[in-house]
Coordinates of C-alpha atoms in Angstrom, one line a residue:
Chain A
M1 CA 120.2 95.2 98.3
A2 CA 121.3 93.9 101.4
N3 CA 120.7 92.0 104.3
L4 CA 118.9 93.0 107.6
S5 CA 119.3 92.5 111.0
L6 CA 117.0 93.2 114.0
R7 CA 118.9 92.7 117.4
A8 CA 117.3 92.7 120.5
L9 CA 114.7 95.1 119.3
T10 CA 112.5 96.8 122.1
K11 CA 110.3 99.5 121.9
A12 CA 108.6 101.6 125.0
Y13 CA 106.1 104.2 125.0
A14 CA 107.0 105.8 128.3
Q15 CA 106.8 103.0 131.0
T16 CA 105.1 100.6 128.6
E17 CA 107.2 98.2 126.6
V18 CA 105.2 97.1 123.2
L19 CA 108.2 95.1 122.1
H20 CA 110.4 92.9 123.9
G21 CA 113.5 92.2 122.3
I22 CA 112.8 91.3 118.6
N23 CA 115.3 89.3 117.0
L24 CA 115.7 88.3 113.3
D25 CA 118.0 88.0 110.4
V26 CA 116.7 88.7 106.7
E27 CA 118.7 87.4 104.2
D28 CA 119.2 89.4 101.0
G29 CA 116.3 89.3 98.8
E30 CA 114.2 87.7 100.8
F31 CA 110.6 88.3 101.4
I32 CA 109.4 88.4 104.8
V33 CA 106.2 88.6 105.9
F34 CA 105.2 90.1 109.6
V35 CA 101.8 88.8 110.6
G36 CA 99.8 88.9 113.9
P37 CA 96.6 90.4 115.4
S38 CA 96.2 93.9 115.9
G39 CA 98.5 95.3 118.5
C40 CA 100.9 92.6 118.3
G41 CA 104.1 95.0 117.3
K42 CA 104.1 94.1 113.7
S43 CA 103.8 98.1 112.3
T44 CA 106.0 99.2 115.2
T45 CA 108.6 97.2 114.4
L46 CA 108.6 97.9 110.5
R47 CA 108.4 101.6 111.4
M48 CA 111.3 101.2 113.7
I49 CA 113.2 99.7 110.5
A50 CA 112.1 102.6 108.6
G51 CA 113.4 105.3 110.9
L52 CA 109.7 106.4 111.8
E53 CA 110.0 105.4 115.3
E54 CA 112.7 105.4 117.4
V55 CA 114.3 102.6 118.7
T56 CA 114.4 102.2 122.8
S57 CA 117.2 99.7 122.8
G58 CA 118.6 97.2 120.5
E59 CA 119.9 97.6 117.0
V60 CA 118.6 97.8 113.5
V61 CA 120.9 96.8 111.0
I62 CA 120.8 97.3 107.1
G63 CA 123.7 95.9 105.1
D64 CA 126.6 96.2 107.4
R65 CA 125.4 99.6 108.9
V66 CA 123.7 99.9 112.1
V67 CA 121.0 102.7 111.2
N68 CA 119.2 103.3 114.5
H69 CA 120.5 106.8 114.8
L70 CA 120.0 107.3 110.8
E71 CA 117.2 109.3 109.4
P72 CA 114.8 107.5 107.2
K73 CA 115.9 108.9 104.1
E74 CA 119.5 107.8 104.9
R75 CA 118.7 104.2 105.5
D76 CA 118.2 103.3 101.8
I77 CA 114.5 102.1 102.3
A78 CA 111.2 102.7 100.8
M79 CA 107.6 102.2 102.0
V80 CA 104.1 101.3 100.8
F81 CA 101.9 102.7 103.3
Q82 CA 98.6 101.2 104.1
N83 CA 96.7 104.2 102.8
Y84 CA 99.1 104.7 99.7
A85 CA 99.8 108.0 100.7
I86 CA 100.2 109.5 97.4
Y87 CA 100.2 113.0 96.7
P88 CA 96.6 114.2 95.7
H89 CA 97.8 117.4 94.2
M90 CA 100.6 115.6 92.0
S91 CA 100.0 113.8 88.7
V92 CA 101.0 109.9 89.0
K93 CA 104.4 110.9 87.1
K94 CA 105.2 113.7 89.8
N95 CA 104.6 111.0 92.4
I96 CA 106.5 108.6 91.1
A97 CA 109.5 111.3 90.3
F98 CA 108.8 112.3 94.2
G99 CA 111.0 109.4 95.4
L100 CA 114.1 110.9 93.1
R101 CA 114.0 114.3 94.5
S102 CA 117.1 114.1 96.8
S103 CA 119.0 111.8 93.9
K104 CA 121.9 112.8 92.1
M105 CA 120.8 111.3 88.9
S106 CA 120.6 113.8 85.9
K107 CA 117.2 114.6 84.7
Q108 CA 117.6 112.3 81.7
D109 CA 118.5 109.6 84.0
K110 CA 115.6 110.3 86.1
E111 CA 113.1 110.4 83.6
T112 CA 114.3 107.0 82.0
R113 CA 114.1 105.5 85.4
I114 CA 110.3 106.8 85.7
D115 CA 109.4 105.3 82.4
E116 CA 111.3 102.3 83.5
V117 CA 109.2 101.7 86.3
A118 CA 105.8 102.9 84.8
G119 CA 106.4 100.2 82.4
I120 CA 107.2 97.6 84.8
L121 CA 104.0 98.4 86.6
D122 CA 101.9 98.9 83.6
M123 CA 101.1 102.6 84.4
T124 CA 102.6 104.3 81.2
H125 CA 99.8 105.6 80.3
L126 CA 98.3 106.5 83.2
L127 CA 101.6 109.2 84.2
D128 CA 99.8 112.5 83.6
R129 CA 96.6 111.6 85.8
K130 CA 96.0 112.7 89.0
P131 CA 95.3 110.2 91.9
A132 CA 91.5 111.0 92.0
Q133 CA 91.2 109.6 88.6
L134 CA 92.6 106.3 89.2
S135 CA 91.2 103.0 90.8
G136 CA 92.3 101.8 94.1
G137 CA 94.6 99.2 92.6
Q138 CA 96.0 101.8 90.5
R139 CA 96.9 104.1 93.4
Q140 CA 98.5 101.3 95.0
R141 CA 100.6 100.5 92.0
V142 CA 101.7 104.2 91.9
A143 CA 102.5 103.9 95.6
I144 CA 104.8 100.9 95.0
G145 CA 106.3 102.8 92.0
R146 CA 107.2 105.9 94.1
A147 CA 109.0 103.1 96.4
M148 CA 110.5 101.2 93.4
V149 CA 112.0 104.2 91.5
R150 CA 114.7 104.6 93.9
D151 CA 115.9 101.0 93.9
P152 CA 116.3 100.5 97.6
A153 CA 118.0 98.3 99.8
V154 CA 114.9 97.3 101.3
F155 CA 111.1 97.4 100.6
L156 CA 108.8 98.1 103.6
F157 CA 105.0 97.3 103.0
D158 CA 102.7 98.5 105.9
E159 CA 99.5 96.6 105.1
P160 CA 99.2 97.9 101.5
L161 CA 96.6 95.6 100.6
S162 CA 94.0 96.0 103.1
N163 CA 92.0 98.8 101.5
L164 CA 91.6 96.6 98.4
D165 CA 88.3 94.6 97.8
A166 CA 89.1 91.0 98.0
Q167 CA 89.4 90.3 93.9
L168 CA 91.8 93.1 93.7
R169 CA 93.9 92.0 96.7
T170 CA 94.4 88.8 95.2
Q171 CA 95.4 90.5 91.8
M172 CA 97.9 92.8 94.0
R173 CA 99.1 90.0 95.9
L174 CA 100.1 88.2 92.6
E175 CA 101.8 91.3 91.3
I176 CA 103.8 92.3 94.1
K177 CA 105.2 88.6 94.1
K178 CA 106.1 88.9 90.7
L179 CA 107.3 91.9 91.0
H180 CA 109.7 90.5 94.0
Q181 CA 110.8 87.9 91.4
R182 CA 111.8 90.1 89.0
V183 CA 113.4 92.6 91.0
G184 CA 115.0 90.7 93.7
N185 CA 114.9 93.2 96.4
T186 CA 114.4 92.6 100.0
I187 CA 110.9 92.9 101.4
I188 CA 109.7 93.1 104.7
F189 CA 105.6 93.3 104.5
V190 CA 103.4 93.5 107.3
T191 CA 99.8 91.9 107.3
H192 CA 97.3 90.9 109.6
D193 CA 95.8 88.3 106.8
Q194 CA 97.7 84.9 107.1
V195 CA 96.5 84.2 103.4
E196 CA 98.8 87.0 102.5
A197 CA 101.0 85.9 104.6
M198 CA 101.3 82.0 103.4
T199 CA 101.0 82.8 99.8
M200 CA 103.6 85.7 99.3
A201 CA 106.3 85.0 101.9
D202 CA 109.8 83.3 101.9
R203 CA 109.6 83.4 105.4
I204 CA 106.8 84.3 107.9
V205 CA 107.3 86.1 111.2
I206 CA 104.3 85.7 113.6
M207 CA 104.0 87.9 116.6
K208 CA 101.9 88.3 119.3
D209 CA 102.1 90.8 122.2
G210 CA 105.4 92.4 121.2
H211 CA 107.1 88.9 120.7
I212 CA 108.2 86.7 117.7
Q213 CA 106.1 83.4 118.2
Q214 CA 107.6 81.7 115.1
V215 CA 109.6 82.2 111.9
G216 CA 109.5 80.1 109.3
T217 CA 108.5 79.0 105.8
P218 CA 104.8 78.9 105.0
S219 CA 104.7 75.1 104.9
E220 CA 106.9 75.1 108.4
V221 CA 104.6 77.2 110.4
Y222 CA 101.5 75.4 109.1
H223 CA 102.7 71.9 109.6
S224 CA 105.0 72.3 112.6
P225 CA 103.3 75.4 114.6
A226 CA 105.9 76.2 117.5
N227 CA 102.8 76.8 119.7
A228 CA 99.3 77.1 119.9
F229 CA 98.9 80.5 119.0
V230 CA 100.6 80.0 115.9
A231 CA 98.6 77.0 115.1
Q232 CA 95.3 78.5 115.9
F233 CA 96.9 81.9 113.8
I234 CA 97.9 80.3 110.6
G235 CA 95.2 78.5 108.4
A236 CA 91.7 79.0 108.2
P237 CA 89.4 78.0 109.5
S238 CA 91.8 77.8 112.6
M239 CA 93.1 74.6 114.2
N240 CA 90.6 72.9 116.6
M241 CA 92.0 72.4 120.2
L242 CA 90.8 69.8 122.2
P243 CA 91.9 69.5 125.8
G244 CA 92.6 66.6 127.4
R245 CA 95.5 64.4 129.2
L246 CA 98.8 62.6 128.3
N247 CA 98.5 59.2 129.9
G248 CA 101.3 57.3 128.1
A249 CA 99.5 55.5 125.7
G250 CA 98.0 58.7 124.3
V251 CA 95.7 61.7 125.1
R252 CA 92.5 60.9 127.0
L253 CA 90.0 63.8 125.7
E254 CA 87.9 65.3 128.3
S255 CA 84.9 63.6 126.7
G256 CA 86.6 60.3 127.9
L257 CA 87.9 59.2 124.5
Q258 CA 91.3 57.5 124.5
V259 CA 93.3 58.9 121.3
V260 CA 96.5 57.4 120.5
T261 CA 99.1 60.1 119.2
T262 CA 102.6 59.2 117.2
H263 CA 104.4 61.4 120.0
V264 CA 105.3 61.9 123.6
S265 CA 105.1 59.5 126.1
A266 CA 105.1 61.6 129.2
T267 CA 101.9 61.1 131.5
N268 CA 100.1 63.3 133.7
Q269 CA 100.2 66.2 131.6
D270 CA 97.5 68.5 130.7
V271 CA 97.5 69.3 126.7
L272 CA 95.7 70.7 123.6
L273 CA 95.2 68.1 121.1
G274 CA 95.3 70.1 117.7
V275 CA 93.8 69.3 114.4
R276 CA 93.0 71.3 111.6
P277 CA 89.8 71.2 109.8
D278 CA 91.1 69.8 106.6
D279 CA 92.6 66.5 108.7
L280 CA 89.6 65.8 110.1
T281 CA 87.7 63.2 107.9
L282 CA 84.1 62.0 108.1
D283 CA 84.7 58.3 107.5
Q284 CA 84.5 55.7 110.0
S285 CA 87.7 53.9 108.9
G286 CA 90.3 56.5 110.8
Q287 CA 90.9 56.8 114.6
M288 CA 87.7 58.3 116.5
L289 CA 88.4 61.7 117.8
V290 CA 84.8 63.2 118.3
T291 CA 81.7 63.0 118.0
G292 CA 78.9 65.7 118.0
Q293 CA 76.0 67.1 115.9
V294 CA 76.2 69.4 113.1
T295 CA 75.0 72.9 113.9
V296 CA 75.8 75.0 111.1
R297 CA 77.1 74.7 107.6
E298 CA 79.0 76.9 105.3
P299 CA 78.9 76.2 101.7
L300 CA 82.4 77.2 99.9
G301 CA 81.8 75.2 96.4
A302 CA 84.0 72.7 96.3
E303 CA 83.7 71.8 100.2
T304 CA 81.6 72.9 103.0
L305 CA 82.5 73.6 106.4
I306 CA 80.7 72.2 109.2
Y307 CA 80.3 73.2 112.7
V308 CA 79.7 70.4 115.1
A309 CA 79.0 70.7 118.8
T310 CA 81.2 68.1 120.8
E311 CA 81.5 67.3 124.5
S312 CA 84.9 69.3 124.1
G313 CA 83.3 72.1 122.6
E314 CA 82.8 73.2 119.1
V315 CA 84.9 71.6 116.1
I316 CA 85.0 72.9 112.9
A317 CA 85.5 70.1 109.8
K318 CA 85.8 70.2 106.2
A319 CA 83.1 68.1 104.4
D320 CA 82.3 67.4 100.5
G321 CA 80.7 70.0 99.0
R322 CA 78.3 67.8 96.8
S323 CA 76.9 66.0 99.7
P324 CA 77.5 67.6 103.2
P325 CA 76.0 66.3 106.5
D326 CA 72.8 68.2 107.2
V327 CA 72.3 70.1 110.4
G328 CA 71.2 68.3 113.0
T329 CA 73.0 65.1 112.1
H330 CA 74.9 63.3 114.5
V331 CA 78.7 62.7 112.9
R332 CA 81.7 61.0 113.7
L333 CA 84.9 62.9 113.1
S334 CA 88.2 60.9 112.8
A335 CA 91.9 61.9 112.1
D336 CA 95.3 60.2 111.0
P337 CA 97.3 60.2 114.5
A338 CA 100.3 61.7 112.0
N339 CA 98.1 64.9 111.5
V340 CA 97.5 65.7 115.3
H341 CA 99.5 68.3 117.3
L342 CA 99.9 68.3 120.9
F343 CA 100.5 71.8 123.0
D344 CA 101.3 72.0 126.5
A345 CA 98.0 73.4 128.0
D346 CA 99.7 75.6 130.4
N347 CA 102.0 77.7 128.1
G348 CA 100.9 76.8 124.8
A349 CA 104.2 74.9 123.6
A350 CA 104.3 72.3 120.9
L351 CA 105.4 69.0 122.4
A352 CA 107.6 67.2 120.4
Chain B
M1 CA 42.7 107.8 77.4
T2 CA 45.8 105.4 76.6
T3 CA 47.2 103.5 79.5
T4 CA 50.4 105.6 79.4
D5 CA 48.5 108.6 79.4
I6 CA 46.4 107.6 82.8
R7 CA 49.7 106.9 84.2
A8 CA 51.2 109.9 83.2
S9 CA 48.5 112.1 84.5
S10 CA 48.1 110.1 87.9
A11 CA 52.0 110.5 88.2
T12 CA 51.5 114.1 88.0
L13 CA 48.5 114.3 90.3
D14 CA 50.5 112.6 92.9
R15 CA 53.8 114.4 92.4
S16 CA 51.6 117.7 93.0
A17 CA 49.8 116.2 96.2
V18 CA 53.2 115.3 97.6
N19 CA 55.2 118.2 96.4
K20 CA 52.6 120.9 97.8
P21 CA 53.6 121.3 101.5
R22 CA 57.4 121.0 100.6
N23 CA 56.7 123.7 97.9
M24 CA 55.2 125.5 100.7
G25 CA 57.8 125.3 102.8
Q26 CA 60.5 126.0 99.8
I27 CA 58.6 129.2 99.2
M28 CA 59.2 130.4 102.9
R29 CA 62.9 129.5 102.6
W30 CA 63.3 131.2 99.4
L31 CA 61.5 134.2 101.0
L32 CA 63.6 134.3 103.8
L33 CA 66.9 133.9 101.6
F34 CA 65.4 136.9 99.3
L35 CA 65.0 139.1 102.5
G36 CA 68.7 138.1 104.0
G37 CA 69.9 139.2 100.4
I38 CA 68.4 142.2 100.3
L39 CA 69.4 143.2 103.6
M40 CA 73.0 142.7 102.1
V41 CA 73.1 144.1 99.3
M42 CA 70.9 147.4 100.4
P43 CA 74.0 148.9 101.9
I44 CA 76.1 148.4 99.0
A45 CA 73.4 149.5 96.5
Y46 CA 73.0 152.8 98.7
M47 CA 76.9 152.9 98.8
I48 CA 77.2 153.2 95.0
S49 CA 74.1 155.2 94.7
T50 CA 75.4 157.8 97.3
S51 CA 78.7 157.9 95.4
L52 CA 76.8 159.1 92.2
K53 CA 75.0 161.9 93.8
W54 CA 75.6 165.5 94.0
P55 CA 76.0 166.8 97.9
H56 CA 72.7 168.3 98.1
E57 CA 71.0 165.0 97.0
V58 CA 72.9 162.8 99.8
Y59 CA 70.0 163.0 102.2
N60 CA 67.4 162.1 99.8
I61 CA 66.6 158.4 100.5
N62 CA 66.2 157.3 96.8
L63 CA 68.0 154.9 95.4
I64 CA 68.4 156.0 91.8
P65 CA 69.9 159.4 91.7
D66 CA 67.9 162.2 90.1
E67 CA 70.9 163.6 88.4
P68 CA 73.6 161.0 88.5
T69 CA 77.2 162.2 88.4
I70 CA 80.7 160.6 88.3
E71 CA 81.9 163.9 89.8
N72 CA 82.7 162.2 93.0
Y73 CA 84.8 159.7 91.3
T74 CA 87.0 162.3 89.6
Y75 CA 87.4 164.2 92.7
V76 CA 88.3 161.4 94.6
L77 CA 90.8 159.8 92.3
E78 CA 92.3 162.7 91.3
D79 CA 92.7 163.9 94.9
G80 CA 96.4 162.5 95.6
R81 CA 95.7 161.4 99.2
F82 CA 93.5 158.9 98.4
Y83 CA 96.2 157.3 95.9
W84 CA 98.4 157.3 99.1
W85 CA 95.9 155.6 101.2
F86 CA 95.1 153.1 98.6
V87 CA 98.5 152.2 98.1
N88 CA 99.2 151.9 101.8
S89 CA 96.0 149.6 102.3
I90 CA 97.0 147.4 99.4
I91 CA 100.7 147.1 100.8
I92 CA 99.7 146.4 104.5
A93 CA 96.9 144.1 103.6
T94 CA 99.0 141.8 101.2
I95 CA 101.8 141.8 103.2
T96 CA 99.9 140.7 106.2
T97 CA 98.1 138.1 104.2
I98 CA 101.2 136.8 102.9
S99 CA 102.6 136.8 106.5
N100 CA 99.7 135.1 108.1
L101 CA 99.7 132.5 105.4
L102 CA 103.2 131.8 105.8
F103 CA 103.6 132.0 109.7
D104 CA 100.1 130.9 111.0
S105 CA 100.4 127.7 108.8
L106 CA 104.0 127.1 109.9
V107 CA 103.1 127.3 113.5
G108 CA 99.9 125.4 113.0
Y109 CA 101.5 122.9 111.1
T110 CA 104.3 122.8 114.0
L111 CA 102.0 122.2 116.8
C112 CA 99.6 119.9 114.8
K113 CA 102.4 117.3 113.4
F114 CA 105.3 117.7 116.0
R115 CA 105.3 116.5 119.6
F116 CA 107.1 118.0 122.1
P117 CA 107.2 119.1 125.4
G118 CA 104.8 121.8 126.3
R119 CA 103.0 121.7 123.0
M120 CA 99.4 122.2 124.4
I121 CA 100.8 124.8 126.8
V122 CA 102.2 126.9 123.7
F123 CA 99.0 126.4 121.5
I124 CA 96.6 127.1 124.8
A125 CA 98.8 130.1 125.2
I126 CA 98.3 130.9 121.5
L127 CA 94.6 130.5 122.1
S128 CA 94.1 132.6 125.1
T129 CA 95.0 135.5 123.2
L130 CA 92.0 135.6 121.5
M131 CA 90.4 136.1 124.3
I132 CA 91.9 139.6 124.9
P133 CA 90.1 142.5 123.0
T134 CA 91.9 144.6 120.7
E135 CA 90.8 147.8 122.7
M136 CA 93.0 146.2 125.5
L137 CA 95.9 145.9 123.6
V138 CA 96.2 149.1 121.8
I139 CA 98.3 151.1 124.4
P140 CA 100.9 148.5 125.0
W141 CA 101.0 148.0 121.1
Y142 CA 101.3 152.0 120.9
L143 CA 104.1 152.3 123.9
M144 CA 105.8 149.2 122.0
S145 CA 105.9 151.1 118.4
Q146 CA 106.9 154.2 120.3
S147 CA 109.9 152.6 122.0
L148 CA 110.8 150.8 118.8
G149 CA 110.4 153.9 116.7
W150 CA 107.7 152.4 114.6
L151 CA 105.1 155.1 115.2
D152 CA 103.7 156.7 111.7
S153 CA 105.5 153.6 109.7
Y154 CA 104.0 150.5 107.7
W155 CA 106.0 148.3 110.0
G156 CA 103.9 150.0 113.1
I157 CA 100.7 149.3 111.2
M158 CA 101.3 145.8 110.4
F159 CA 103.3 144.0 113.2
P160 CA 100.2 143.5 115.4
G161 CA 98.8 141.5 112.6
L162 CA 101.8 139.9 111.1
M163 CA 100.6 136.9 113.1
T164 CA 97.4 136.0 114.6
A165 CA 96.1 133.5 116.9
F166 CA 93.1 132.7 114.8
G167 CA 95.2 132.0 111.8
T168 CA 97.1 129.4 113.9
F169 CA 94.3 127.8 115.4
L170 CA 92.6 127.6 111.8
M171 CA 95.6 126.1 110.0
K172 CA 96.5 123.8 112.9
Q173 CA 93.1 122.4 112.5
F174 CA 93.3 122.0 108.7
F175 CA 96.5 120.6 109.2
E176 CA 94.7 117.5 111.5
S177 CA 92.8 116.6 108.4
V178 CA 96.3 115.8 106.5
P179 CA 97.3 112.2 107.3
D180 CA 100.6 111.4 108.9
D181 CA 101.3 109.1 106.1
F182 CA 101.7 111.9 103.7
I183 CA 104.3 113.3 105.9
E184 CA 106.2 110.1 106.8
A185 CA 106.5 109.0 103.0
A186 CA 107.7 112.3 102.2
R187 CA 110.4 112.0 105.3
I188 CA 111.3 108.6 103.8
D189 CA 111.5 110.0 100.3
G190 CA 114.4 112.5 101.7
L191 CA 112.4 115.7 102.3
N192 CA 113.5 117.9 105.1
E193 CA 110.9 119.2 107.6
L194 CA 110.6 122.6 105.9
Q195 CA 110.6 121.0 102.5
I196 CA 107.3 118.6 103.7
W197 CA 105.7 121.5 104.9
W198 CA 105.8 123.5 102.0
T199 CA 105.9 120.6 99.2
V200 CA 103.2 118.1 100.7
A201 CA 101.4 119.6 103.5
M202 CA 100.8 123.3 102.3
P203 CA 99.0 122.2 99.0
L204 CA 96.7 120.0 100.9
V205 CA 95.3 122.8 103.0
K206 CA 94.9 125.2 100.2
P207 CA 90.9 125.8 101.1
A208 CA 92.0 126.6 104.3
L209 CA 94.7 129.1 102.9
A210 CA 92.3 130.5 100.8
A211 CA 90.0 131.2 103.7
L212 CA 92.8 132.8 105.9
A213 CA 94.0 135.2 102.9
I214 CA 90.2 136.3 102.5
F215 CA 89.9 136.8 106.4
V216 CA 93.3 138.4 106.8
F217 CA 93.2 140.6 103.8
L218 CA 89.6 142.1 104.7
G219 CA 90.3 142.3 108.1
N220 CA 93.2 144.5 107.4
W221 CA 91.9 146.3 104.8
T222 CA 89.1 147.3 106.7
A223 CA 91.0 147.8 109.8
F224 CA 90.3 151.2 111.7
L225 CA 91.1 151.9 115.2
W226 CA 95.0 150.7 115.2
P227 CA 96.1 152.4 112.0
L228 CA 94.0 155.5 113.1
I229 CA 96.3 155.7 116.5
V230 CA 99.5 154.7 114.9
T231 CA 99.5 157.0 112.3
N232 CA 100.0 160.9 112.3
S233 CA 100.7 161.8 108.8
V234 CA 98.0 161.9 106.3
E235 CA 100.3 160.0 103.7
M236 CA 100.4 157.0 105.8
Y237 CA 97.0 156.9 106.6
T238 CA 95.0 153.8 105.1
I239 CA 91.5 153.9 103.2
P240 CA 89.2 153.4 106.2
V241 CA 91.2 156.3 108.4
G242 CA 91.7 158.5 105.3
L243 CA 88.0 158.3 104.4
S244 CA 86.7 159.0 108.0
G245 CA 88.6 162.4 107.3
F246 CA 86.0 163.5 104.8
G247 CA 84.0 164.5 107.3
D248 CA 84.7 167.4 109.8
E249 CA 82.7 168.9 112.5
A250 CA 80.7 171.0 110.1
D251 CA 79.8 168.4 107.8
V252 CA 80.5 165.1 106.5
A253 CA 80.8 164.7 102.7
W254 CA 79.0 161.1 102.6
E255 CA 79.3 161.4 98.6
L256 CA 83.2 161.4 99.0
I257 CA 83.2 158.8 101.6
M258 CA 81.0 156.3 99.6
T259 CA 83.0 156.8 96.6
G260 CA 86.1 155.9 98.2
A261 CA 84.5 152.7 99.9
A262 CA 83.2 151.9 96.3
I263 CA 86.7 152.1 95.0
S264 CA 87.9 150.4 97.8
T265 CA 85.7 147.6 97.3
I266 CA 87.6 146.3 94.2
P267 CA 90.8 144.6 95.6
T268 CA 88.3 142.9 98.1
L269 CA 86.5 141.9 95.2
V270 CA 89.5 140.7 93.2
V271 CA 90.6 138.6 96.7
F272 CA 87.9 136.7 97.0
L273 CA 87.3 136.0 93.3
I274 CA 91.1 134.6 93.3
F275 CA 90.7 132.5 96.3
Q276 CA 87.0 131.7 96.3
R277 CA 87.5 128.9 93.8
F278 CA 90.3 127.0 96.2
I279 CA 87.1 126.8 98.9
I280 CA 84.9 125.8 96.8
R281 CA 87.1 123.2 95.3
G282 CA 87.4 121.7 98.9
V283 CA 90.1 119.5 100.2
V284 CA 90.7 116.7 97.8
M285 CA 92.1 113.4 99.6
A286 CA 91.9 111.5 96.6
G287 CA 95.5 110.5 97.4
L288 CA 94.2 108.4 100.2
K289 CA 92.3 105.0 100.2
G290 CA 88.8 105.4 98.4

């Protein structure tokens, strides 16, 4: 196990820079999730940590070693790929043992280690099977087993759950989290699914266009987003953004409504007023934020998402699952001022 | 008639009505395939038939010999020359096949999985050699063999075919189907590039290797022009060159040529039987998602 640091890490392909100075310190044993939309640079960062991509500038430090110029095998890392990458011509046992090929362990110790890993992953009965005879979840476990068997300092997961169906993904998410609690190795996990990020991470690294947007615990990034992008990326459905202007007393929305906010006294500044669908209520008592007509309902069981056409654009709110307003109904949505976020309309930065 | 009977009979009627045109089409297809099959089998049948005939019956068109004999087989097998040609052909075809499997796949893998300056130029240069006919190459090959002292030797016969542009192209295309994740996973697991090629990539392209093995073996087994040019002594002949020697200006001993040809098909059948199962099995990419 080891700390991991990325120092002013950049990556360029020819003249195009895709990562622009990534700085990050990962504590020993931490579960870090890189999340962001496609093309944000999260997988590239992971591959640079693995040694599969060359570092253009900056440093990758694992433990107390700068590993920029070390081969992947010398970095004491193991990686689980999106496509599993378990060898179809080898049995499960051989696949797991493959990670120990270059190890100096005795044959007996290798056998013991393989059995131990197979036991942890509940695969002992599958050891003689070929990958073709396994389900998607079992294959993913083999891939994890092959990574685990070497007991690396850092585990790297490159979107390992994205090929699984929803149910299996939830199950594997839990298994990986339990596994982390059990083995305690540092894990860097890449995903584009913010639910995975929120449920698994000790800290989330949110990336966009080759920049880190925010690093924080799931609670921090959800409740105190650093900017409008993070606010909208984390949480499903996305945070509603209503354009407005600060006027000293609060925010005057484009619809003409005056909204009192708990922060910011600046005036004459264009802002985006952000409020999560969970924080919008249909009751008449709260501070009115928007009014509009329900255009679509999405029943989710316990609750129903309602899409409301307002003068400030479409707003999503959560209504009670048993008695949601009908489509076409005129609704009044209100929010607690404490749950309203303000962002600079120009650069998206959160306003204190 | 019960309800079930009625249903059954109407189902039969429906099926026959629907299937009629399809059956006609199917009959035509089978007929074409049958004719194709006959076309393929006839030369082999005549080869075996002729090998079982006496010389005076060779020009008789009948497929079943009037007086079948195995005298030709006895003659050919007892003739020491045929033994040498057979051994020569086996040695040459085997070594050339192994060489192609190794080097074509090594170059194909390198061109496919490594990014280096000039990669495409090298690939195009290799491909462009496919456009040069053998007839144009035999003189340079001969001069090269002569200057290197390879005339009338195994090395001289084999060297032009130890690596082929076709094999390199075939293997490169097949390696494209091997996902980079496999290679990278092996790299992280501590294998060097040569080990990755041998342990991970090669088993995943077994069907291509099998196809290449069959092509190369058959190509070298039946090669005639270059072995004829580069060999001088009867002991260095390959089977096709040697068999052609059964004929002279006065007469062609077709029964002996056909006997030699019949015997010489045995190794090609063996090679095909060994490798065809890999081709039929196909590429199993079960280690990936799905």
